[in-house]
Coordinates of C-alpha atoms in Angstrom, one line a residue:
Chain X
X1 CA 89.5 101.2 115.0
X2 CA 90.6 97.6 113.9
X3 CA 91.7 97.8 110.7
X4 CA 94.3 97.3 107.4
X5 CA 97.3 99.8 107.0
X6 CA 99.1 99.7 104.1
X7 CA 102.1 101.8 103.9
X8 CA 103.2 103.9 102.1
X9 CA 100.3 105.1 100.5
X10 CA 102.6 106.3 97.2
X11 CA 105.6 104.7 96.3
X12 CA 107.8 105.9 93.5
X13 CA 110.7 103.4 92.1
X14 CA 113.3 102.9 89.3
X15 CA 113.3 100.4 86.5
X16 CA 114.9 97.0 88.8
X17 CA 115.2 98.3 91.7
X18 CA 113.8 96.4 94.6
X19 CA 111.4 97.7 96.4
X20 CA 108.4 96.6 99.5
X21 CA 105.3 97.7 100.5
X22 CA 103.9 96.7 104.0
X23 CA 100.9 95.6 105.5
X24 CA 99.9 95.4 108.8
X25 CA 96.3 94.8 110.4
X26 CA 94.9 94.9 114.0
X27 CA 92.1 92.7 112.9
X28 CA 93.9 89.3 114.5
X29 CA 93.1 87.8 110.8
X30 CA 95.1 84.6 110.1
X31 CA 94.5 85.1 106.1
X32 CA 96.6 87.9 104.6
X33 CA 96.4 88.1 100.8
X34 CA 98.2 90.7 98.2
X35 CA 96.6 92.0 95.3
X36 CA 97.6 93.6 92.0
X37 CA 95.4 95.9 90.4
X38 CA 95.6 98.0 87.1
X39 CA 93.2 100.5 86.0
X40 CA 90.2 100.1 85.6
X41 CA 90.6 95.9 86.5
X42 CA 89.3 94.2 89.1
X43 CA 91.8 93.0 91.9
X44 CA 94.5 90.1 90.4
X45 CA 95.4 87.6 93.3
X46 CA 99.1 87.5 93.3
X47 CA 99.5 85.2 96.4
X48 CA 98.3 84.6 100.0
X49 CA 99.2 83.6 103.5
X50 CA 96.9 80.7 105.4
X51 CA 98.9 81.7 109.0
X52 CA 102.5 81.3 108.1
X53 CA 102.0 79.0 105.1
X54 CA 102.7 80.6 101.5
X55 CA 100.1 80.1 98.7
X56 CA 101.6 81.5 95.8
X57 CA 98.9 81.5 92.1
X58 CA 100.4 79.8 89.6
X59 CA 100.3 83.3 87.2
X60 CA 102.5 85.3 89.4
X61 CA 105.7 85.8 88.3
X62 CA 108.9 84.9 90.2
X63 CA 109.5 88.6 90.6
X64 CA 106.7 88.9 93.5
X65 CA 108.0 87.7 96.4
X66 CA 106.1 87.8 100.1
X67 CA 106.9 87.3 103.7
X68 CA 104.9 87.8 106.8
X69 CA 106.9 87.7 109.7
X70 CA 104.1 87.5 112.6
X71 CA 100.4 87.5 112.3
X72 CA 100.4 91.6 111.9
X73 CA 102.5 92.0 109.1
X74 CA 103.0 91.0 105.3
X75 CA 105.4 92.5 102.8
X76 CA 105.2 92.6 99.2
X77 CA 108.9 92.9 97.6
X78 CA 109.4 93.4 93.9
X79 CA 112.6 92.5 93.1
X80 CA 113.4 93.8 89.9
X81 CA 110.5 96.2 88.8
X82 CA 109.5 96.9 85.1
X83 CA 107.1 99.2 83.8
X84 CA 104.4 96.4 83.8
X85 CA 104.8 96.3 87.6
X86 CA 103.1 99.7 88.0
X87 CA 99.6 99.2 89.4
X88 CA 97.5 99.4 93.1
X89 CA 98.6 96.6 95.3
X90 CA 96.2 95.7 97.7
X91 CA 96.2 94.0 100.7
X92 CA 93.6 92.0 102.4
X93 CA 92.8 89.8 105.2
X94 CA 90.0 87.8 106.0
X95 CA 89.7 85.2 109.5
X96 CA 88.7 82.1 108.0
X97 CA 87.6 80.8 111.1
X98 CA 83.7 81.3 110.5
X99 CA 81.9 80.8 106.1
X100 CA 81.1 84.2 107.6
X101 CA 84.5 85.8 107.5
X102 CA 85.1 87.7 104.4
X103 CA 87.9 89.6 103.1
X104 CA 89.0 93.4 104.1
X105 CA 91.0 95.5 102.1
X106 CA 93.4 97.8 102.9
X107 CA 93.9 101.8 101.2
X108 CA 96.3 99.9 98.9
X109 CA 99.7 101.3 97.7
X110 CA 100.0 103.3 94.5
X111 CA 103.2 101.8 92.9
X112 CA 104.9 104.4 89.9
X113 CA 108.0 102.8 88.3
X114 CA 109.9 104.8 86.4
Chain P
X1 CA 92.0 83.8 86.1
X2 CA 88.0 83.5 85.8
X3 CA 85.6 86.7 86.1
X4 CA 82.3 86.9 86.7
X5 CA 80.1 88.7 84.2
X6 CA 79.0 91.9 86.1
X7 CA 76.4 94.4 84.2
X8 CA 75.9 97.0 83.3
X9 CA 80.2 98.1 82.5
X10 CA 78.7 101.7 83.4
X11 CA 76.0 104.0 84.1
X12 CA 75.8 107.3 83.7
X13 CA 72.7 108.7 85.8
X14 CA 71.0 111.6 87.3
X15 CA 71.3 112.7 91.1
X16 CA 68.3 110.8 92.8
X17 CA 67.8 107.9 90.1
X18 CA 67.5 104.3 91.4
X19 CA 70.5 102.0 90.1
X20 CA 70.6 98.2 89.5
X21 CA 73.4 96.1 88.8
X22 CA 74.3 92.4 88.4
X23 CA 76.7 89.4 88.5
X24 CA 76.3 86.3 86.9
X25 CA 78.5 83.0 86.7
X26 CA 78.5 79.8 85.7
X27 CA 79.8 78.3 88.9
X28 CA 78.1 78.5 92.2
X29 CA 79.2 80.1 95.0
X30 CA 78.4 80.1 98.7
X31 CA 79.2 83.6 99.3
X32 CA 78.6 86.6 97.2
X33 CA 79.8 90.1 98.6
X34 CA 79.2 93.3 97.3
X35 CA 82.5 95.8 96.8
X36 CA 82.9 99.8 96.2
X37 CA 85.7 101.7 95.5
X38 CA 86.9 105.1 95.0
X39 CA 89.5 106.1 93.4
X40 CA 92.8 105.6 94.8
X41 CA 91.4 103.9 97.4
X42 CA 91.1 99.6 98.3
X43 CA 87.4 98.5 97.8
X44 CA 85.3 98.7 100.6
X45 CA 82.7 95.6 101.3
X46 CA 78.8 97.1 101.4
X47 CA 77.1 93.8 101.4
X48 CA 77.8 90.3 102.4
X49 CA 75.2 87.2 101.2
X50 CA 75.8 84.2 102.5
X51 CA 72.3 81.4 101.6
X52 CA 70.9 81.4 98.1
X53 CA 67.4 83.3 98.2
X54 CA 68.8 86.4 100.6
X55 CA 67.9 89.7 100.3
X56 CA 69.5 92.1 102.5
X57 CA 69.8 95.8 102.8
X58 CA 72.8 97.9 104.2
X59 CA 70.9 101.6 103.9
X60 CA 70.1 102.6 100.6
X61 CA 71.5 99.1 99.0
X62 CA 70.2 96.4 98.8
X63 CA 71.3 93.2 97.5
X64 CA 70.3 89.6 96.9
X65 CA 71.9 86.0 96.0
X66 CA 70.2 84.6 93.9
X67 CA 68.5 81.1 94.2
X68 CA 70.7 79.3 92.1
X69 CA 73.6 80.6 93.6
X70 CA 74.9 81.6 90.1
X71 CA 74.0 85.4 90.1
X72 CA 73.4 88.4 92.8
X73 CA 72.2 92.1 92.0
X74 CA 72.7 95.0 93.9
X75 CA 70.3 98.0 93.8
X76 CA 71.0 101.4 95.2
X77 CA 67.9 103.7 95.6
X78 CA 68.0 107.9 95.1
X79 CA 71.4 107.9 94.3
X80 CA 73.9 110.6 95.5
X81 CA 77.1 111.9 94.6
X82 CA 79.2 110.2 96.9
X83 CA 77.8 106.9 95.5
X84 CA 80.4 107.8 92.8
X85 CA 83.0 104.7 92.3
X86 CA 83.5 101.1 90.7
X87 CA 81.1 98.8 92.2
X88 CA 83.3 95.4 92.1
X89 CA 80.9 91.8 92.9
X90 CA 83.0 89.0 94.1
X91 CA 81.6 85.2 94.9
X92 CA 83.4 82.6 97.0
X93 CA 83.1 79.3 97.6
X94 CA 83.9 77.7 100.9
X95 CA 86.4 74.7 100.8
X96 CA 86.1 71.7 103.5
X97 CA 89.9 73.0 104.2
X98 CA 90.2 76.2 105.4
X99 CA 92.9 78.5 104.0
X100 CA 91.7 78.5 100.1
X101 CA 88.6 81.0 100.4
X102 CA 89.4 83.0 96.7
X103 CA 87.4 85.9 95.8
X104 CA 86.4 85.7 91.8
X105 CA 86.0 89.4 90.9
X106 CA 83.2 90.7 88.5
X107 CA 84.5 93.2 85.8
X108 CA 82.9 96.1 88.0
X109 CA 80.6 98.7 87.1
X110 CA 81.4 102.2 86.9
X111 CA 78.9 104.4 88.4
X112 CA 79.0 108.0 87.6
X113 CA 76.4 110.6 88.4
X114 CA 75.2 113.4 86.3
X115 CA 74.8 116.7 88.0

């Protein structure tokens, strides 16, 4: 089935030290956006891809940085995690090509800094 | 960034019970969706709306955008336990140039069910 894979599911890290979380879709989507989420909070854009151009919010800190290397795949990297960093990052894509496309989500990634 | 107000924050009900909830804003939007999630899982879309006035149903929800295009409620009939999650509603509006579609995010409603 088409869909958005996030991987991993659970990712455990160290106070500063870089880490990335993928995302991948088979849904063809030219829109791929990452999300932060804490408890209990509804999803925080961090930043999004219109085909290979970057859109980054103005909130999100330098930290967050994102690549997408082909229409399939976007990474999230952290650079230098803190404990603040510790949340559900969500992926999502959506086609844009239609006001009928909407966004998809992915499982998201569980991130645990310690 | 800017929420919508979603209501009720939660709701604590009994197996079978009807639930309503709602969004409002004081923007429009062109699009209003309908989210669920579970935990440790990404939210799930139930409902799309895309013309102020429609009512559509996916099931046991149903869900409507509302005329002025500044509110949408969603209404689940004889709940069950699986409809357990955080009900998220999220409105968009449509720019001319293609590639700045943001979701605004109600502040969810927690759904729990009462055995």
């Amino acid at each position: 089935d088409a869909m958005v894979i996030q991987n991993p599911r659970y990712q455990v890290t160290q106070f500063g030290k870089p880490v990335t979380l993928s995302c991948s879709q088979t849904l063809n989507h030219n829109v791929m956006y990452w999300y932060q989420q804490k408890s209990s909070q509804a999803p925080k854009l961090l930043f999004h891809y219109y085909d290979k151009d970057f859109n980054n919010e103005a909130d999100t800190p330098d930290n967050f940085q994102s690549r997408r290397p082909n229409t399939s795949f976007c990474f999230l990297d952290i650079r230098s995690p803190g404990l603040g960093d510790a949340a559900m990052y969500l992926c999502a894509t959506s086609s844009v090509r239609a006001s009928t496309d909407t966004q998809y989500f992915g499982p998201g990634t569980r991130l645990t800094v310690l | 960034g800017q929420q919508l107000n979603q209501s009720p924050q939660s709701m604590f009900i009994q197996e079978g019970e009807d639930v309503s909830m709602n969004c409002t804003s004081s923007s429009i939007f062109n699009t209003w969706l309908w989210y669920k999630q579970e935990p440790g899982e990404g939210p799930v879309l139930l409902i799309a709306l895309y013309k102020a006035g429609e009512l559509t149903s996916n099931g046991r929800l149903t869900a409507q955008f509302g005329i002025t295009r500044k509110d949408s409620f969603l209404n689940i009939s004889a709940s069950i336990p699986s409809d357990v999650g955080i009900y998220f509603c999220a409105g968009q509006l449509w720019a001319s140039n293609f590639g700045n579609e943001k979701l605004t995010f109600g502040t969810g409603t927690r759904l729990t069910i009462i055995p």
